[in-house]
Amino acid sequence: AQSVTQPDIHITVSEGASLELRCNYSYGATPYLFWYVQSPGQGLQLLLKYFSGDTLVQGIKGFEAEFKRSQSSFNLRKPSVHWSDAAEYFCAVGPGRNNFNKFYFGSGTKLNVKP
Amino acid sequence: SQTIHQWPATLVQPVGSPLSLECTVEGTSNPNLYWYRQAAGRGLQLLFYSVGIGQISSEVPQNLSASRPQDRQFILSSKKLLLSDSGFYLCAWSIRGSGTQYFGPGTRLLVL
């Protein structure tokens, strides 16, 4: 069965420090992988996505993520966190070439940024 | 460009009252449409998805139903709300086969 695990519920980092949010997935086919960000009371905004090719993908707001097939992981990173990055982050697995229509989301990681 | 609208933004309803949340997408045709619920402090739970007019797949047995009367309109309904229906409801769309999902601004529902 398809599933997405985000093992960290809350993470606190200092402004300017580096960030890594973990995501592990279980998916029977070649996955499409996504990271979304949600500010309080808002919808989800797409940060980046991986479909194929280069396993290091760049996204908006200075974020990047690396797909590691051997570890079934798609961790999100940012070299230097800004206070405005405080939000909740969701990893997701989407329909692959087998033409599923459903997406599977992790339970989210809340990021707090200390001044 | 494509846009997705949800209304109302906020809703407070008594237990036992009906519900109708609406979602519309502009700038695309024949999208896949989705309803999610996000309870406080929890992740996203897929409620329904639709691949076409009148085609609804239900993911979780519950007090809710969905309908797609038009290509770009997706409605979430209930005949009698329960306290447990409170939450943040998100509508999303994707182009079939594109693999990317785009979300609306959400509706916060509080059932008292």
Short mmCIF file of C-alpha atoms in Angstrom, two decimals:
data_model
loop_
_atom_site.label_atom_id
_atom_site.label_comp_id
_atom_site.label_asym_id
_atom_site.label_seq_id
_atom_site.Cartn_x
_atom_site.Cartn_y
_atom_site.Cartn_z
CA ALA A 1 0.00 0.00 0.00
CA GLN A 2 1.11 3.52 -0.69
CA SER A 3 2.10 5.66 2.27
CA VAL A 4 4.18 8.65 3.22
CA THR A 5 5.94 9.08 6.55
CA GLN A 6 7.21 12.33 7.99
CA PRO A 7 8.87 11.26 11.23
CA ASP A 8 9.28 14.74 12.70
CA ILE A 9 6.07 16.39 13.90
CA HIS A 10 7.76 19.58 15.08
CA ILE A 11 11.17 21.04 14.29
CA THR A 12 12.69 24.24 15.65
CA VAL A 13 15.71 25.86 14.02
CA SER A 14 17.41 29.20 14.46
CA GLU A 15 17.16 31.78 11.74
CA GLY A 16 20.11 31.40 9.39
CA ALA A 17 20.66 27.75 10.26
CA SER A 18 20.30 24.94 7.77
CA LEU A 19 17.17 22.80 7.59
CA GLU A 20 16.38 19.25 6.60
CA LEU A 21 12.88 17.80 6.76
CA ARG A 22 12.59 14.06 6.36
CA CYS A 23 10.17 12.14 4.17
CA ASN A 24 10.00 8.42 3.49
CA TYR A 25 7.53 6.79 1.15
CA SER A 26 6.19 3.44 0.19
CA TYR A 27 5.00 3.19 -3.38
CA GLY A 28 4.73 0.29 -5.76
CA ALA A 29 5.72 2.12 -8.93
CA THR A 30 8.07 4.90 -9.90
CA PRO A 31 6.87 7.69 -7.66
CA TYR A 32 6.03 11.26 -8.34
CA LEU A 33 7.14 13.14 -5.22
CA PHE A 34 6.13 16.55 -3.93
CA TRP A 35 6.72 18.97 -1.12
CA TYR A 36 4.04 21.49 -0.17
CA VAL A 37 4.06 24.30 2.38
CA GLN A 38 1.07 25.55 4.33
CA SER A 39 0.93 28.81 6.26
CA PRO A 40 -1.67 28.99 9.06
CA GLY A 41 -5.21 29.16 7.72
CA GLN A 42 -4.09 28.89 4.12
CA GLY A 43 -4.14 26.30 1.37
CA LEU A 44 -1.10 24.31 0.33
CA GLN A 45 1.51 25.79 -1.97
CA LEU A 46 3.72 23.59 -4.13
CA LEU A 47 7.41 23.97 -3.27
CA LEU A 48 8.92 21.45 -5.65
CA LYS A 49 8.33 18.14 -7.36
CA TYR A 50 10.27 15.18 -8.67
CA PHE A 51 9.12 13.11 -11.62
CA SER A 52 12.31 11.74 -13.15
CA GLY A 53 15.85 12.67 -14.11
CA ASP A 54 18.20 14.56 -11.84
CA THR A 55 17.56 13.37 -8.30
CA LEU A 56 18.29 16.79 -6.79
CA VAL A 57 15.45 19.16 -7.55
CA GLN A 58 15.27 22.86 -6.92
CA GLY A 59 12.12 24.61 -5.82
CA ILE A 60 10.81 27.99 -4.89
CA LYS A 61 11.96 30.03 -1.87
CA GLY A 62 15.43 28.48 -1.95
CA PHE A 63 14.32 24.94 -1.11
CA GLU A 64 15.71 21.79 -2.65
CA ALA A 65 15.00 18.09 -2.23
CA GLU A 66 16.89 14.94 -3.05
CA PHE A 67 15.30 11.71 -4.20
CA LYS A 68 17.10 8.62 -2.93
CA ARG A 69 15.52 5.49 -4.35
CA SER A 70 17.65 3.13 -2.23
CA GLN A 71 16.38 4.79 0.94
CA SER A 72 12.84 5.53 -0.32
CA SER A 73 13.38 9.09 0.81
CA PHE A 74 12.74 12.57 -0.49
CA ASN A 75 14.14 14.97 2.12
CA LEU A 76 13.64 18.71 1.89
CA ARG A 77 16.55 21.04 2.57
CA LYS A 78 17.33 24.70 2.82
CA PRO A 79 20.83 26.06 3.52
CA SER A 80 19.70 29.10 5.51
CA VAL A 81 16.26 29.40 7.06
CA HIS A 82 14.39 32.71 7.20
CA TRP A 83 11.76 33.60 9.79
CA SER A 84 9.15 33.60 7.01
CA ASP A 85 9.77 29.88 6.47
CA ALA A 86 7.88 29.08 9.65
CA ALA A 87 4.95 26.97 8.43
CA GLU A 88 3.84 23.37 8.08
CA TYR A 89 5.43 21.23 5.40
CA PHE A 90 3.85 18.24 3.72
CA CYS A 91 5.47 15.53 1.64
CA ALA A 92 3.28 13.74 -0.91
CA VAL A 93 3.37 10.89 -3.39
CA GLY A 94 1.33 11.29 -6.51
CA PRO A 95 0.10 9.35 -9.50
CA GLY A 96 2.87 7.82 -11.47
CA ARG A 97 2.92 6.31 -14.89
CA ASN A 98 0.36 3.73 -13.80
CA ASN A 99 -2.22 6.49 -14.05
CA PHE A 100 -3.55 6.42 -10.53
CA ASN A 101 -5.55 9.50 -9.63
CA LYS A 102 -4.88 9.64 -5.92
CA PHE A 103 -2.24 11.45 -3.94
CA TYR A 104 -0.92 10.38 -0.54
CA PHE A 105 0.24 12.93 2.00
CA GLY A 106 2.39 12.67 5.06
CA SER A 107 1.10 13.98 8.37
CA GLY A 108 3.19 17.12 8.11
CA THR A 109 6.12 18.74 9.93
CA LYS A 110 5.65 22.06 11.70
CA LEU A 111 8.67 24.29 11.44
CA ASN A 112 9.34 26.95 14.05
CA VAL A 113 12.11 29.48 13.45
CA LYS A 114 13.87 31.08 16.40
CA PRO A 115 15.16 34.62 15.97
CA SER B 1 -3.60 30.76 -15.84
CA GLN B 2 -5.60 28.44 -13.66
CA THR B 3 -7.24 29.48 -10.43
CA ILE B 4 -9.25 27.60 -7.85
CA HIS B 5 -11.90 29.13 -5.62
CA GLN B 6 -13.53 27.88 -2.47
CA TRP B 7 -16.38 29.35 -0.52
CA PRO B 8 -17.25 30.19 2.04
CA ALA B 9 -13.91 30.87 3.69
CA THR B 10 -15.31 30.29 7.17
CA LEU B 11 -18.51 28.64 8.33
CA VAL B 12 -20.03 28.06 11.75
CA GLN B 13 -22.92 25.61 11.77
CA PRO B 14 -24.99 23.91 14.47
CA VAL B 15 -24.97 20.15 14.87
CA GLY B 16 -27.63 18.57 12.68
CA SER B 17 -27.70 21.34 10.10
CA PRO B 18 -26.94 20.76 6.39
CA LEU B 19 -23.69 21.68 4.68
CA SER B 20 -22.72 22.76 1.20
CA LEU B 21 -19.16 23.77 0.33
CA GLU B 22 -18.34 24.77 -3.19
CA CYS B 23 -15.17 24.61 -5.21
CA THR B 24 -14.67 25.90 -8.74
CA VAL B 25 -11.68 25.84 -11.04
CA GLU B 26 -10.99 28.30 -13.83
CA GLY B 27 -8.63 28.15 -16.76
CA THR B 28 -8.58 24.41 -17.36
CA SER B 29 -10.84 21.69 -18.69
CA ASN B 30 -11.61 18.19 -17.46
CA PRO B 31 -9.53 18.42 -14.30
CA ASN B 32 -9.35 15.80 -11.59
CA LEU B 33 -10.91 17.29 -8.48
CA TYR B 34 -10.35 16.43 -4.82
CA TRP B 35 -11.77 17.16 -1.38
CA TYR B 36 -9.51 16.83 1.65
CA ARG B 37 -10.15 17.41 5.34
CA GLN B 38 -7.48 18.60 7.71
CA ALA B 39 -8.36 18.21 11.37
CA ALA B 40 -6.52 20.34 13.92
CA GLY B 41 -2.92 19.18 14.29
CA ARG B 42 -3.32 16.40 11.76
CA GLY B 43 -2.43 15.82 8.15
CA LEU B 44 -4.60 15.72 5.09
CA GLN B 45 -7.30 13.09 4.75
CA LEU B 46 -8.59 12.48 1.23
CA LEU B 47 -12.38 12.44 1.30
CA PHE B 48 -13.43 12.29 -2.34
CA TYR B 49 -11.97 12.58 -5.78
CA SER B 50 -13.54 12.92 -9.20
CA VAL B 51 -12.20 12.26 -12.68
CA GLY B 52 -15.23 13.62 -14.51
CA ILE B 53 -18.78 14.94 -14.29
CA GLY B 54 -20.88 12.70 -12.10
CA GLN B 55 -17.92 10.43 -11.28
CA ILE B 56 -17.16 10.44 -7.57
CA SER B 57 -14.88 8.13 -5.62
CA SER B 58 -15.25 8.06 -1.86
CA GLU B 59 -12.21 7.29 0.23
CA VAL B 60 -13.61 7.28 3.74
CA PRO B 61 -17.10 6.23 4.85
CA GLN B 62 -18.58 9.21 6.60
CA ASN B 63 -21.31 11.72 7.02
CA LEU B 64 -20.35 13.60 3.87
CA SER B 65 -21.05 13.32 0.15
CA ALA B 66 -19.67 14.98 -2.95
CA SER B 67 -21.06 15.88 -6.32
CA ARG B 68 -19.69 17.21 -9.57
CA PRO B 69 -22.55 18.75 -11.50
CA GLN B 70 -20.29 20.59 -13.94
CA ASP B 71 -16.81 19.97 -15.29
CA ARG B 72 -15.11 22.53 -13.05
CA GLN B 73 -17.42 22.50 -10.05
CA PHE B 74 -17.06 20.23 -7.05
CA ILE B 75 -19.46 20.34 -4.10
CA LEU B 76 -19.11 18.82 -0.65
CA SER B 77 -22.36 18.25 1.23
CA SER B 78 -23.88 16.84 4.34
CA LYS B 79 -27.51 16.39 5.33
CA LYS B 80 -26.79 16.55 9.08
CA LEU B 81 -23.50 17.82 10.46
CA LEU B 82 -21.74 16.15 13.36
CA LEU B 83 -19.31 17.73 15.81
CA SER B 84 -16.58 15.57 14.29
CA ASP B 85 -17.11 17.23 10.90
CA SER B 86 -15.29 20.34 12.16
CA GLY B 87 -12.05 20.98 10.36
CA PHE B 88 -10.34 22.69 7.49
CA TYR B 89 -11.61 21.56 4.09
CA LEU B 90 -9.38 21.85 1.09
CA CYS B 91 -10.30 21.46 -2.54
CA ALA B 92 -7.62 20.64 -5.09
CA TRP B 93 -7.32 20.00 -8.77
CA SER B 94 -4.87 18.32 -11.10
CA ILE B 95 -4.53 17.75 -14.81
CA ARG B 96 -5.00 14.07 -15.47
CA GLY B 97 -1.63 12.46 -15.93
CA SER B 98 0.32 15.59 -15.02
CA GLY B 99 1.04 14.42 -11.50
CA THR B 100 0.78 17.82 -9.83
CA GLN B 101 -2.02 18.91 -7.53
CA TYR B 102 -3.00 22.53 -6.82
CA PHE B 103 -4.94 23.61 -3.77
CA GLY B 104 -7.62 26.14 -3.03
CA PRO B 105 -7.52 28.50 -0.04
CA GLY B 106 -9.67 26.23 2.12
CA THR B 107 -12.86 26.51 4.17
CA ARG B 108 -12.75 26.41 7.94
CA LEU B 109 -15.84 24.68 9.30
CA LEU B 110 -16.78 24.79 12.95
CA VAL B 111 -19.70 22.66 14.07
CA LEU B 112 -21.14 23.65 17.44
#
